[in-house]
Coordinates of C-alpha atoms and ligand atoms in Angstrom, one line a residue:
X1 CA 64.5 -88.5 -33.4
X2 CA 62.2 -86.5 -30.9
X3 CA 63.8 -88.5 -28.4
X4 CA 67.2 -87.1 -29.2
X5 CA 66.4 -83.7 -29.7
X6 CA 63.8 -83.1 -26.6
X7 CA 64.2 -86.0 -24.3
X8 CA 61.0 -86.5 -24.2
X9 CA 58.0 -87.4 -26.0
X10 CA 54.2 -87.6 -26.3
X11 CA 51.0 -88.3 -28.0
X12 CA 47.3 -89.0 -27.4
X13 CA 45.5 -91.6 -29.1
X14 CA 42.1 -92.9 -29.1
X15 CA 41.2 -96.3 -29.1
X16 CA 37.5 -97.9 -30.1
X17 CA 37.1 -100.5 -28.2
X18 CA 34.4 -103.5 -29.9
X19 CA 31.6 -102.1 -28.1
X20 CA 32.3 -98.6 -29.8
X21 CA 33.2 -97.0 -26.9
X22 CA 36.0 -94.6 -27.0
X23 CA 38.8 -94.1 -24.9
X24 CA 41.8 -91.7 -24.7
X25 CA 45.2 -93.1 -24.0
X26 CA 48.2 -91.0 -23.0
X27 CA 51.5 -92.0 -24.5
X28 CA 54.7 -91.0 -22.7
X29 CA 58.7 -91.8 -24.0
X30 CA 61.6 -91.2 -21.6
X31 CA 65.2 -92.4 -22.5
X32 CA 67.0 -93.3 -19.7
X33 CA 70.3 -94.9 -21.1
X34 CA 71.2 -93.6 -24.5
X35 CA 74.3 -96.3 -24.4
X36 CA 72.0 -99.0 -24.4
X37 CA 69.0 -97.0 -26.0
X38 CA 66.5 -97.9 -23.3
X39 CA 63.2 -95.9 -23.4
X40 CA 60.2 -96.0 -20.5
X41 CA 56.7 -96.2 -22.5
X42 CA 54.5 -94.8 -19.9
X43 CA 50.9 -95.4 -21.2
X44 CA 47.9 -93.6 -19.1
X45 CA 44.1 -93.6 -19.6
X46 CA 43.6 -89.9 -19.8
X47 CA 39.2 -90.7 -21.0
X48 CA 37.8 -89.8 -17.6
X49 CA 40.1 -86.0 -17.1
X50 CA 38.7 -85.5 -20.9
X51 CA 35.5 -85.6 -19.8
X52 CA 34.7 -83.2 -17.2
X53 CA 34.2 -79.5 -17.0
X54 CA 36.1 -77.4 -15.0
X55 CA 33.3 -74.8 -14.2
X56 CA 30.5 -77.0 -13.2
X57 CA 32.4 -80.2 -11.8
X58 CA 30.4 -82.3 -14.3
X59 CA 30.6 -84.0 -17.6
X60 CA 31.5 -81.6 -20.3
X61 CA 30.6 -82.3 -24.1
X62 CA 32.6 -85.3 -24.7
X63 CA 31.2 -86.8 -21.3
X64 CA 27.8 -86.3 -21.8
X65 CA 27.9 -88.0 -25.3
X66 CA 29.8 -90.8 -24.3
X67 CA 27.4 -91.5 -20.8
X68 CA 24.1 -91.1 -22.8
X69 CA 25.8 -93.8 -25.2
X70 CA 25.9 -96.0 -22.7
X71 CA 22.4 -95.1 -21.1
X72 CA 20.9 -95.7 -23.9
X73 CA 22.5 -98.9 -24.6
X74 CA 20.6 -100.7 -21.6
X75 CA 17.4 -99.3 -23.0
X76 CA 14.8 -101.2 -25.1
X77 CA 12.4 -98.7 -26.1
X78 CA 12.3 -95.2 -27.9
X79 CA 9.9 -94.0 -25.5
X80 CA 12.0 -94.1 -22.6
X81 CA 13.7 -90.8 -23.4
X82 CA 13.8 -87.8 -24.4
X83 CA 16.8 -85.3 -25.2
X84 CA 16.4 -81.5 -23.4
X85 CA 18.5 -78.5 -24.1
X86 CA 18.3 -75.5 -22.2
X87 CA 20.1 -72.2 -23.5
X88 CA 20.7 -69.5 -20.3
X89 CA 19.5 -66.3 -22.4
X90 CA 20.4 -63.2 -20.2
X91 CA 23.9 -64.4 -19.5
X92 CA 25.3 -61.7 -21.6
X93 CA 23.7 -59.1 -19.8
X94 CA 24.3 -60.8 -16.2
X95 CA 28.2 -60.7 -17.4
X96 CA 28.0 -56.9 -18.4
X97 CA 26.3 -56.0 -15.6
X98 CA 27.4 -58.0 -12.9
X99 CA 30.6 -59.1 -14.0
X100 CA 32.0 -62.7 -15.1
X101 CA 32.0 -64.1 -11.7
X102 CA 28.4 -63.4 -11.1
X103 CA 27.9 -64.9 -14.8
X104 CA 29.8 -68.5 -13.5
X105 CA 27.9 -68.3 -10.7
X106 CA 24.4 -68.6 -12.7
X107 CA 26.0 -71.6 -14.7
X108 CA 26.8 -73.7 -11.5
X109 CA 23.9 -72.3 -10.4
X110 CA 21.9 -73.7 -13.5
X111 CA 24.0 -76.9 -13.4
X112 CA 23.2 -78.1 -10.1
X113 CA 19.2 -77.2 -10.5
X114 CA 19.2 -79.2 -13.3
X115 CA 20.7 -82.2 -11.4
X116 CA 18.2 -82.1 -8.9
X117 CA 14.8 -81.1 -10.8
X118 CA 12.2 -83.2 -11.6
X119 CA 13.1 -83.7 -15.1
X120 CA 15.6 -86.5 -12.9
X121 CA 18.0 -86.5 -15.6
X122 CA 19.8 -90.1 -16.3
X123 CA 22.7 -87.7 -17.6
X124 CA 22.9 -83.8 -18.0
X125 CA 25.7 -81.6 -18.8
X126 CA 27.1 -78.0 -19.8
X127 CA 27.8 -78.5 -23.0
X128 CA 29.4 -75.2 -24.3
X129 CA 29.4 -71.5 -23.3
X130 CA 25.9 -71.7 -21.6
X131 CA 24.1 -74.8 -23.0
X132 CA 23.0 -77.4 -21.1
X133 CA 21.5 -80.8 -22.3
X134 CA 20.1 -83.4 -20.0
X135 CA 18.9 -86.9 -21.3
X136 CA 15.3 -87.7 -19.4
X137 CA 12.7 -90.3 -18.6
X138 CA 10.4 -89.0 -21.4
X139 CA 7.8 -88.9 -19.1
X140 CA 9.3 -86.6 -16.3
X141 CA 8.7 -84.3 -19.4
X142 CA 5.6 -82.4 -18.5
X143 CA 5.0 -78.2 -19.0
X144 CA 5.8 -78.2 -15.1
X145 CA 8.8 -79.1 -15.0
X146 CA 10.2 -77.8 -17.9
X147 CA 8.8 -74.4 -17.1
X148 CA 10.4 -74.1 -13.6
X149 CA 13.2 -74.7 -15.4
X150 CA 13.2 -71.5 -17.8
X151 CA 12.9 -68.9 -15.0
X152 CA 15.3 -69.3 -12.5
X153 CA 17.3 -66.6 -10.1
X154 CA 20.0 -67.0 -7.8
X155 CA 22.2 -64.8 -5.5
X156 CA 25.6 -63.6 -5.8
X157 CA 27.4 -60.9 -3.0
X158 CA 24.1 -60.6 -1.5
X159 CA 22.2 -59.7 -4.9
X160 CA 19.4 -61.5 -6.4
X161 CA 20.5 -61.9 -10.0
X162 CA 16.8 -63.4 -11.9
X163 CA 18.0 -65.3 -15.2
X164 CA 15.8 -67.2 -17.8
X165 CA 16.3 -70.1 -20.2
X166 CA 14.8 -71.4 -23.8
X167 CA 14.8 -75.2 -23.9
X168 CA 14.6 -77.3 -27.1
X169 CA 12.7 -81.1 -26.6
X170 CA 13.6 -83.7 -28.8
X171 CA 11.6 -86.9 -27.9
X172 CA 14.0 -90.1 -28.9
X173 CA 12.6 -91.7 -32.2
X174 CA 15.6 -94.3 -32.6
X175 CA 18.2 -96.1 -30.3
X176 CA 20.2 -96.0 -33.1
X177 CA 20.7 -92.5 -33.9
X178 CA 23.8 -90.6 -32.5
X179 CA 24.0 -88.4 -29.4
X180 CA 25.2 -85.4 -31.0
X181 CA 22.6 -85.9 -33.4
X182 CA 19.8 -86.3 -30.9
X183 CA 20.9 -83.0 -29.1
X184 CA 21.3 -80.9 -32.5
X185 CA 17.7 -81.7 -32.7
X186 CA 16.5 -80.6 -29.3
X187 CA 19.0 -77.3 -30.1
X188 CA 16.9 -76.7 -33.7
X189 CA 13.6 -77.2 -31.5
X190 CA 15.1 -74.2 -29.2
X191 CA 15.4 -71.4 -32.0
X192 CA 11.6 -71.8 -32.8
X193 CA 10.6 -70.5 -29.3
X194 CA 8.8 -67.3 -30.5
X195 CA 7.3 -66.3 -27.0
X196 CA 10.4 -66.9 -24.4
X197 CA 8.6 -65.6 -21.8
X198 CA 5.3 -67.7 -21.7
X199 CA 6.1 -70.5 -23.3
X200 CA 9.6 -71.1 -23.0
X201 CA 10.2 -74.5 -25.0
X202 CA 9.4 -76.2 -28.5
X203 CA 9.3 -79.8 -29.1
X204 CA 11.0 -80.7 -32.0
X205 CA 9.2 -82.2 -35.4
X206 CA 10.9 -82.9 -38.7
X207 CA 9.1 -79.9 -40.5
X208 CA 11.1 -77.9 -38.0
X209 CA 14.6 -79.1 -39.0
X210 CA 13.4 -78.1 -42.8
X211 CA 12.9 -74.5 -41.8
X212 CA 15.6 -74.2 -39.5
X213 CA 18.7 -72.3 -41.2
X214 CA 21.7 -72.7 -38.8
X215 CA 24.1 -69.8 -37.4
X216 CA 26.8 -70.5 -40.3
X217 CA 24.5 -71.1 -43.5
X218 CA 23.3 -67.2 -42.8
X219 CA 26.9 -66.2 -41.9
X220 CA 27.8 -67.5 -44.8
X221 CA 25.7 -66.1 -47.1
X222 CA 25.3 -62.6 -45.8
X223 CA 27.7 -61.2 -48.3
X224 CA 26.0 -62.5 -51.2
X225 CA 22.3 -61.8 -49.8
X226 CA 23.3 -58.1 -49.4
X227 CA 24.7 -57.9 -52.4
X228 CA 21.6 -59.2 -54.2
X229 CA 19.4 -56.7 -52.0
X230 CA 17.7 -59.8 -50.8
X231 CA 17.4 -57.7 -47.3
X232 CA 14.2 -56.4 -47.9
X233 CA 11.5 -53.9 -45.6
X234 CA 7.9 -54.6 -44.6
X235 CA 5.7 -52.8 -43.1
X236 CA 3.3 -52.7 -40.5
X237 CA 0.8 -49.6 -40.1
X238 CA 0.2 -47.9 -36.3
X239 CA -3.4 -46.9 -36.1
X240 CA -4.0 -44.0 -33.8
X241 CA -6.9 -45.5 -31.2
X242 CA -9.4 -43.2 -31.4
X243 CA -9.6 -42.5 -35.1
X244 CA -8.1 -45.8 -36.5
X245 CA -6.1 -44.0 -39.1
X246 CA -2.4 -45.0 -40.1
X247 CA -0.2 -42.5 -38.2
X248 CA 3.0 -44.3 -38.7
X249 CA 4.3 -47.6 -39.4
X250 CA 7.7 -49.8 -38.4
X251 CA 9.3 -51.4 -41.2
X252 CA 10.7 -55.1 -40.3
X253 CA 13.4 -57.3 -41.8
X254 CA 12.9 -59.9 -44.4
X255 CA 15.0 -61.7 -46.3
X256 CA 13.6 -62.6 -49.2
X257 CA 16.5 -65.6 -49.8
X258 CA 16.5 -68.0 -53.6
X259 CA 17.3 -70.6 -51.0
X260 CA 15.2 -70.7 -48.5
X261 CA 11.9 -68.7 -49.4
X262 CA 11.0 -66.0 -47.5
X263 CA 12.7 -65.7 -44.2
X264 CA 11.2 -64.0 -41.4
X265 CA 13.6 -62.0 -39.0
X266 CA 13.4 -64.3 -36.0
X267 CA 15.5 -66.9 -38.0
X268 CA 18.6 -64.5 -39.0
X269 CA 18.8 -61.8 -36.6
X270 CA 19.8 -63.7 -33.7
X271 CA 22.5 -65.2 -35.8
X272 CA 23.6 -61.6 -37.2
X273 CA 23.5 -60.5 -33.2
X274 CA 25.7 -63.2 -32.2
X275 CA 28.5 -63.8 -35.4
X276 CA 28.1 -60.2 -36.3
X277 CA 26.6 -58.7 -39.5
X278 CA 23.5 -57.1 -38.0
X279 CA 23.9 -53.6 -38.6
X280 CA 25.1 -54.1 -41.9
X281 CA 21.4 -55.4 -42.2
X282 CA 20.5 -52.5 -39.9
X283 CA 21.8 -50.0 -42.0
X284 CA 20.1 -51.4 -45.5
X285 CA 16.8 -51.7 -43.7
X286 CA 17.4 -47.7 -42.8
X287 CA 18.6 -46.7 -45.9
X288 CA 15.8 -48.4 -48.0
X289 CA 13.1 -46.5 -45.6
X290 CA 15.2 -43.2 -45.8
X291 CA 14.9 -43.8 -49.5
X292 CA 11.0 -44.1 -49.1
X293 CA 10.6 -41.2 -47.4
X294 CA 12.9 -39.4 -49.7
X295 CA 10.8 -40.1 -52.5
X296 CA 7.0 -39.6 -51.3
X297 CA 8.4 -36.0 -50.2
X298 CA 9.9 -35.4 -53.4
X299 CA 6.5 -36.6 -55.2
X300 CA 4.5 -34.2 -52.6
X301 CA 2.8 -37.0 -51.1
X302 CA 1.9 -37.8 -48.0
X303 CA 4.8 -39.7 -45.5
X304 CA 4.2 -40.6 -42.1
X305 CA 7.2 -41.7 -39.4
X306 CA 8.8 -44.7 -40.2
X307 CA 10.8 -46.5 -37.0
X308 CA 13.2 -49.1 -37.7
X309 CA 14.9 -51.6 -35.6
X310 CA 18.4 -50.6 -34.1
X311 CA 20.4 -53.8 -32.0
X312 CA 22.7 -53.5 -29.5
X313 CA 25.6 -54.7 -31.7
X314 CA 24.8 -51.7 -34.5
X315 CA 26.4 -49.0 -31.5
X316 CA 29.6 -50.8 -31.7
X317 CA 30.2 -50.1 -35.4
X318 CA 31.3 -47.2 -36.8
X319 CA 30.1 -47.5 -40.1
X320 CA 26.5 -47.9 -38.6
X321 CA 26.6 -44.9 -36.6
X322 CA 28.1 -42.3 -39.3
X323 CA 25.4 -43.6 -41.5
X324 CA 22.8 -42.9 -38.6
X325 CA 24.6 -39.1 -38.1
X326 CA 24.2 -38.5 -42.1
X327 CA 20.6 -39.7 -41.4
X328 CA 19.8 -37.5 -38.3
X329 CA 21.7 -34.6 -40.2
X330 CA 19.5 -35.0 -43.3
X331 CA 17.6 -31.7 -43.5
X332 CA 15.0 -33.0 -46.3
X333 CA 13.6 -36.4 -44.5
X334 CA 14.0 -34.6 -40.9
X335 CA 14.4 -37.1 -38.0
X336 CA 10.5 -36.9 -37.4
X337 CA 10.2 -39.3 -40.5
X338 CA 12.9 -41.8 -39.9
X339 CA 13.2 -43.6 -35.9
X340 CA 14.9 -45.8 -33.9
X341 CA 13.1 -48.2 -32.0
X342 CA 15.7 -49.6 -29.3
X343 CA 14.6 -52.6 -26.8
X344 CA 15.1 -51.8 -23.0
X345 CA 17.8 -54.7 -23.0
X346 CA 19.4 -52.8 -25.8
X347 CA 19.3 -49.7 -23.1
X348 CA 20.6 -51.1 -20.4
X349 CA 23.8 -52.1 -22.8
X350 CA 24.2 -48.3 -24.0
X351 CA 23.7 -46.8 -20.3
X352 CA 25.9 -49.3 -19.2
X353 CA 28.8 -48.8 -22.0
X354 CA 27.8 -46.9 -24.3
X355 CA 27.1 -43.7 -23.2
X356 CA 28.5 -41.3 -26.1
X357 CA 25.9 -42.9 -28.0
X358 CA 23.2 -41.1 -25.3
X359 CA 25.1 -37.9 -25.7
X360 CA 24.9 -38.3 -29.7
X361 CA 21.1 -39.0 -29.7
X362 CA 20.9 -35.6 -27.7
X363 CA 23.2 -33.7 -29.8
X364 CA 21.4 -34.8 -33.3
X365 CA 17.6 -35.3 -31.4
X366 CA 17.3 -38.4 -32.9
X367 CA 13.9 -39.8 -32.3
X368 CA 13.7 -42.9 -30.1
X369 CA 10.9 -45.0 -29.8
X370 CA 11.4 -47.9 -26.9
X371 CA 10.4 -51.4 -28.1
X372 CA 9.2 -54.3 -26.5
X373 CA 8.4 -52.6 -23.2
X374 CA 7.7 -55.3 -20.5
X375 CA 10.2 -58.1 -21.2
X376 CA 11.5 -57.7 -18.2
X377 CA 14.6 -55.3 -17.5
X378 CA 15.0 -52.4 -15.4
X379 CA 13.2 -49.2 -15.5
X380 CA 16.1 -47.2 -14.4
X381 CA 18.1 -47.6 -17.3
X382 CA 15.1 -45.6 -19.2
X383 CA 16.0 -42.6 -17.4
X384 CA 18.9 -40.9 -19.1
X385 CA 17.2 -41.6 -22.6
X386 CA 14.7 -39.0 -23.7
X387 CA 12.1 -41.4 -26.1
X388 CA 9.4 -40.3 -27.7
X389 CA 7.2 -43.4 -27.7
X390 CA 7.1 -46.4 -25.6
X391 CA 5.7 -50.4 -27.5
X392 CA 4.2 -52.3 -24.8
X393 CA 5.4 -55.4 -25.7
X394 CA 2.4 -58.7 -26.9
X395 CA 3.3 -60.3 -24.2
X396 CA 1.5 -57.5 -21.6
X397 CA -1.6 -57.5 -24.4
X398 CA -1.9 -61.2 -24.5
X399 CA -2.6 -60.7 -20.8
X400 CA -5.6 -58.4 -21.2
X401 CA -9.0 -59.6 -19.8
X402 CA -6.9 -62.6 -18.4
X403 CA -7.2 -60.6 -14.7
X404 CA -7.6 -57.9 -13.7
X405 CA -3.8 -57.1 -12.1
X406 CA -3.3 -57.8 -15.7
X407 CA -5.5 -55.0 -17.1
X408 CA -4.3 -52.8 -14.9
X409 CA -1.0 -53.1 -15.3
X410 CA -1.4 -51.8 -19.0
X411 CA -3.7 -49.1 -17.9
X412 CA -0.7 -47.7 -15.2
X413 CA 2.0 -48.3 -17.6
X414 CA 0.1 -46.1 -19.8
X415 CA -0.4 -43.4 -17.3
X416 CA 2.8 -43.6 -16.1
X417 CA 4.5 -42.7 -19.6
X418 CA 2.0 -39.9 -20.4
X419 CA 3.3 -38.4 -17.7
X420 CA 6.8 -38.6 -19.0
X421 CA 6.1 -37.0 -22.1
X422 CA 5.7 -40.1 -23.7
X423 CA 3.0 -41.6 -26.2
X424 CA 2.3 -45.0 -26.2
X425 CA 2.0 -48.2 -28.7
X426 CA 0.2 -51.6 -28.1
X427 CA 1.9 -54.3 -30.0
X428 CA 0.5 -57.5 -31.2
X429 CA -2.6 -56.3 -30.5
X430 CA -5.1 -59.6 -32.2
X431 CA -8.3 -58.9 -30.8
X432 CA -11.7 -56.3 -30.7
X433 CA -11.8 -56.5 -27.0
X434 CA -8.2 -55.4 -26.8
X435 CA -8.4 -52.6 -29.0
X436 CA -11.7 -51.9 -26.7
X437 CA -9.9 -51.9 -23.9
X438 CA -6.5 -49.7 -24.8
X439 CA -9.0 -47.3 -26.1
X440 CA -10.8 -46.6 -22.9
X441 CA -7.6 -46.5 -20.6
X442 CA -6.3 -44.0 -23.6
X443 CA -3.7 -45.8 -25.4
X444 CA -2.5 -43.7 -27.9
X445 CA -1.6 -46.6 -31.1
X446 CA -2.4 -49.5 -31.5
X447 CA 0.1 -52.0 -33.6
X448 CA -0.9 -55.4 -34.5
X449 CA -2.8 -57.4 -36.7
X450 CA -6.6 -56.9 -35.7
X451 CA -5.7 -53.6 -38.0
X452 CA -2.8 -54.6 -40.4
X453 CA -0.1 -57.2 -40.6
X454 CA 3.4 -55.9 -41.8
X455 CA 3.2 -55.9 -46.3
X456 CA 5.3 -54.9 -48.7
X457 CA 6.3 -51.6 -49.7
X458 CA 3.8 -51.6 -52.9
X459 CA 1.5 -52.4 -50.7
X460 CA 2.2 -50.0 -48.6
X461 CA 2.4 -47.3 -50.5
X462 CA -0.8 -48.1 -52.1
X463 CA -2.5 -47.7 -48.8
X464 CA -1.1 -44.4 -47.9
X465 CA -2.0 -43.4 -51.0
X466 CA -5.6 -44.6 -50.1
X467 CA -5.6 -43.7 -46.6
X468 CA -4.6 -39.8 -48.1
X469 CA -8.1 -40.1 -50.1
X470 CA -9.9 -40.5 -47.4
X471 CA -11.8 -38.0 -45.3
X472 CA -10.1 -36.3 -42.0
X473 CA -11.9 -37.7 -39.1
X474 CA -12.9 -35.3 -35.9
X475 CA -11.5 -36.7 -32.7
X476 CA -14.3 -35.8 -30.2
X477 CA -16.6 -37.2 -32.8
X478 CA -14.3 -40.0 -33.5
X479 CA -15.5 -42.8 -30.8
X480 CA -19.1 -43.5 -32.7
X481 CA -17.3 -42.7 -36.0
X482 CA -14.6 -44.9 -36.1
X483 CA -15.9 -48.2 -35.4
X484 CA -18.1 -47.1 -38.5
X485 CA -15.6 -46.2 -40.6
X486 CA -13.5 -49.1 -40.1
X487 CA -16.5 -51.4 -41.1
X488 CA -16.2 -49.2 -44.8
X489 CA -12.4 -49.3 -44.2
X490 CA -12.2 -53.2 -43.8
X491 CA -14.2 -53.5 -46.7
X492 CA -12.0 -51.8 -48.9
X493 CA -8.9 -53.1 -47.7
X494 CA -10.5 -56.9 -48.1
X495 CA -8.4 -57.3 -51.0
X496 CA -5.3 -56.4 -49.5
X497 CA -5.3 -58.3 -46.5
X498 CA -6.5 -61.5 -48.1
X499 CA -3.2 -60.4 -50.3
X500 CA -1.0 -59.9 -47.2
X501 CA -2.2 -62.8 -45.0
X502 CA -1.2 -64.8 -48.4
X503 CA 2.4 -63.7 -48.5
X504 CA 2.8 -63.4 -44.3
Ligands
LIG601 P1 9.5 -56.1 -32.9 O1 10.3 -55.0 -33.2 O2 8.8 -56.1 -31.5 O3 8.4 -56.2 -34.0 C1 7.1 -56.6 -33.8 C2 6.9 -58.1 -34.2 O4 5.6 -58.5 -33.8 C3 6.9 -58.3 -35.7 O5 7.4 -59.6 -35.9 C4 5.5 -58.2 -36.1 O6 5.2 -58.9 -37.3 C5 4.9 -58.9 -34.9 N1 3.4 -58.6 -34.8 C6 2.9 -57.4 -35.0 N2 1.5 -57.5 -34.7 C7 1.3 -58.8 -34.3 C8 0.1 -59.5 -33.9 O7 -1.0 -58.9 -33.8 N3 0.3 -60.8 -33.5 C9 1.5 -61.4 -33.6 N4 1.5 -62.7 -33.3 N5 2.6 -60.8 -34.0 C10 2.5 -59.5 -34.3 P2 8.6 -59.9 -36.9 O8 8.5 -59.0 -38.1 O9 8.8 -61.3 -37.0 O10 9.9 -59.3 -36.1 C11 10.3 -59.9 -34.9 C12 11.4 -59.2 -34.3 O11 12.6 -59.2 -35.1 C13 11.1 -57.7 -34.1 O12 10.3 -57.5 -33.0 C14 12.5 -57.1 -34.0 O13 12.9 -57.3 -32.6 C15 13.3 -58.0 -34.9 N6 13.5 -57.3 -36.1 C16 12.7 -57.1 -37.2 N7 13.3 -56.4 -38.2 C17 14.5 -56.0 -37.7 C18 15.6 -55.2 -38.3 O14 15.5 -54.7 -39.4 N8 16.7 -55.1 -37.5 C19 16.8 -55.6 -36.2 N9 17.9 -55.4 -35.5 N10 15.8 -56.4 -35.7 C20 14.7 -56.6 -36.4
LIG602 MG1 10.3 -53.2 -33.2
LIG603 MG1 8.3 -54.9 -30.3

């Protein structure tokens, strides 16, 4: 019939052969003499054109699975090999910035470093978007060669453009299992990468793939969980340095889920970033804190500012940023009680497209606090923002007492923002000779959990409550003081922390 109306027709089929290998066959029909109804069959394997990716020149997803089938299939051991995935994490930015061009070149780029590292890859592809997977000699595996890996940089119309990876390891545990399988694994091993920039990769283990909730399960249930006001704030007290008091505090995201427990932030808000649905969680996390302050000034106690988290993606809707105008325009909680904290990669997106959202910060002098400081972008895309407070980001206070470029790094970045107006917070701050330290070179907070680790808002409260108790301390005086009073201070909040370090 399709013969007679189109004079033509076609159809793909795939064939299994006995070995389980799969091929693609192209089926073709021409008629060529209807009088004696005479048709040409004209049957092509079409596999190998299936299998390769136009971009890179290599296998593409379909490839790669079916040459790590066969791989595997001459090997005798597990412990031959393991399964690597690589995800290119600034390719976003590189697109924005430098255009999609520049953002192909980093994948060839990628593709063809992979190829020739030491991992020696048996078989390695791009997979999707920017995901790579490579199948290894397990041990080629080593923290050398995964890590020059993960920061990479190449050039494109005479610009260096740096770029940096995550990579997921998933050491083989059966022959048997499938290749999709094996590289789901090594991609669950990839989210739980919590410092990117030190220590770039996770090996996979089952408990992992128990707390991993994918991209679609939190898309999925995003309606329902804000619904259910399962989007809940905790908070972490900022000490000031010198008189180790609780001058302000950010709330974080949790989702408190009857599915999974209780869900840190790391685990949904990258999936809320990249499907969508992060300011709607944005803009619950504000409201709840607005609601806060709104009620210790209406009971006449004491508030201090409160900075929440604002993404990239929240600028982009419009619901986000009307709530955020009602917010700034509030004349009861005024918009010292209530910031934004906003990462420099979040900057460089505004400054780059988003520049009416600059011009309404001015116009409603919203307080901006700058987060993460030190991750790595460029510090000329701070300049048109006016921000109140810079976060050196853990990875800078990690470093401290490490050497001493380290050190005085922190002490110069410090100095450096004073000078702009600017007061400064040191996050993730762990340790007494930190704190030491940030105090002599005149930090100005200190964030982190030598002090406090983020609690609940009944817990917080009751510590304000506390903290507004106690006795005001002299600054000059504070030095000797303080490291006293925090002695009487730890003592009373015992209870709590054992509390808090129960539910963190
Ligand atoms: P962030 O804004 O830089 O928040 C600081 C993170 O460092 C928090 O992790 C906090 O618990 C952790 N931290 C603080 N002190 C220490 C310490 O001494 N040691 C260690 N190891 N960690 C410390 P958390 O709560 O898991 O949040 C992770 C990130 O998730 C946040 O980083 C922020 O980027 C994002 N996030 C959290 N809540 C929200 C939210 O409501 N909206 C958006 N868009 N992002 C959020
Ligand atoms: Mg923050
Ligand atoms: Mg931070």
């Amino acid at each position: 019939r399709k013969l007679r109306e189109v004079n033509f027709y076609q159809f793909i089929a795939r064939k299994k052969s006995g070995n389980n290998e799969v091929s693609v066959i192209m089926f073709t029909f021409f008629p060529i003499d209807d009088d004696h109804n005479l048709i040409i069959l004209a049957k092509r394997d079409v596999t190998s054109t299936l299998e390769y990716d136009i971009l890179t020149g290599g296998r593409n997803r379909i490839g790669f699975l079916h040459l790590v089938q066969q791989r595997l299939r001459n090997s005798t051991s597990t412990d031959e090999y393991s399964m690597v995935f690589f995800n290119i994490q600034s390719l976003h930015h590189i697109n924005v910035l430098h255009g999609i061009t520049a953002g192909d070149t980093v994948l060839q780029h990628f593709y063809s470093t992979l190829g020739n590292s030491n991992l020696q890859p048996v078989a390695y592809a791009r997979v999707e978007a920017d995901h790579f997977y490579a199948l290894v000699p397990r041990s080629q595996v080593t923290e050398d060669n995964i890590h020059s890996l993960c920061r990479l940089e190449t050039t494109y119309k005479d610009k260096t453009i740096p770029y940096h990876c995550v990579c997921g390891i998933y050491h083989l545990t059966s022959l048997k299992e499938l290749p999709a399988n094996m590289c789901g694994k090594a991609n669950v091993a990839a989210n739980f990468v919590n410092d990117p920039f030190n220590k770039p990769w996770k090996e996979f283990d089952e408990e992992l793939s128990k707390r991993y909730i994918s991209d679609s399960e939190v898309i999925d249930r995003l309606d329902q969980a804000l619904a259910n006001n399962e989007f809940v704030p905790y908070y972490q007290p900022i000490v000031n340095v010198r008189t180790g008091r609780i001058e302000m505090a950010e709330a974080l995201a949790r989702w408190i889920s009857p599915e999974y427990g209780f869900v840190s932030p790391g685990y949904f808000i990258p999936s809320l970033e990249k499907h969508g649905g992060v300011s709607r969680v944005d803009m619950s996390i504000a409201n709840q804190v607005f609601e806060l302050q709104r009620s210790r000034l209406r009971e006449g106690k004491n508030a201090v500012p409160i900075d929440v988290n604002v993404s990239w993606v929240d600028f982009g809707d419009a619901s986000f940023v009307n709530n955020l105008i009602n917010h700034l325009q509030d004349e009861e909680v005024t918009s010292d009680l209530c910031r934004y904290e906003i990462t420099e990669s979040t900057i460089s997106e505004l400054s780059e497209s988003n520049s009416k959202i600059i011009d309404l910060f001015k116009q409603y002098k919203a307080k901006l606090l700058i987060d993460d400081f030190g991750q790595g972008y460029s510090f000329s895309t701070m300049r048109d923002l006016d921000f109140c407070i810079v976060k050196l980001d853990k990875s800078l206070i990690d470093k401290l007492g490490t050497n001493r470029k380290a050190d005085l790094l922190v002490d110069t970045f410090i100095g450096m923002f004073h000078k702009m107006g600017a007061k400064v917070v040191a996050e993730g701050v762990e340790k007494l000779q930190q704190v030491e330290y940030l105090r002599r070179v005149g930090c100005d907070y200190i964030q982190g959990y030598y002090f406090y680790r983020p609690m609940p808002q009944s817990e917080f409260i009751a510590l304000l409550d506390k903290e507004a108790e106690m006795q005001p301390i002299q600054e000059e005086k504070a030095s000797e003081q303080v490291w006293v009073e925090r002695e009487i201070l730890e003592a009373q909040y015992d209870q709590l922390k054992k509390s808090n370090e129960e539910a963190a």
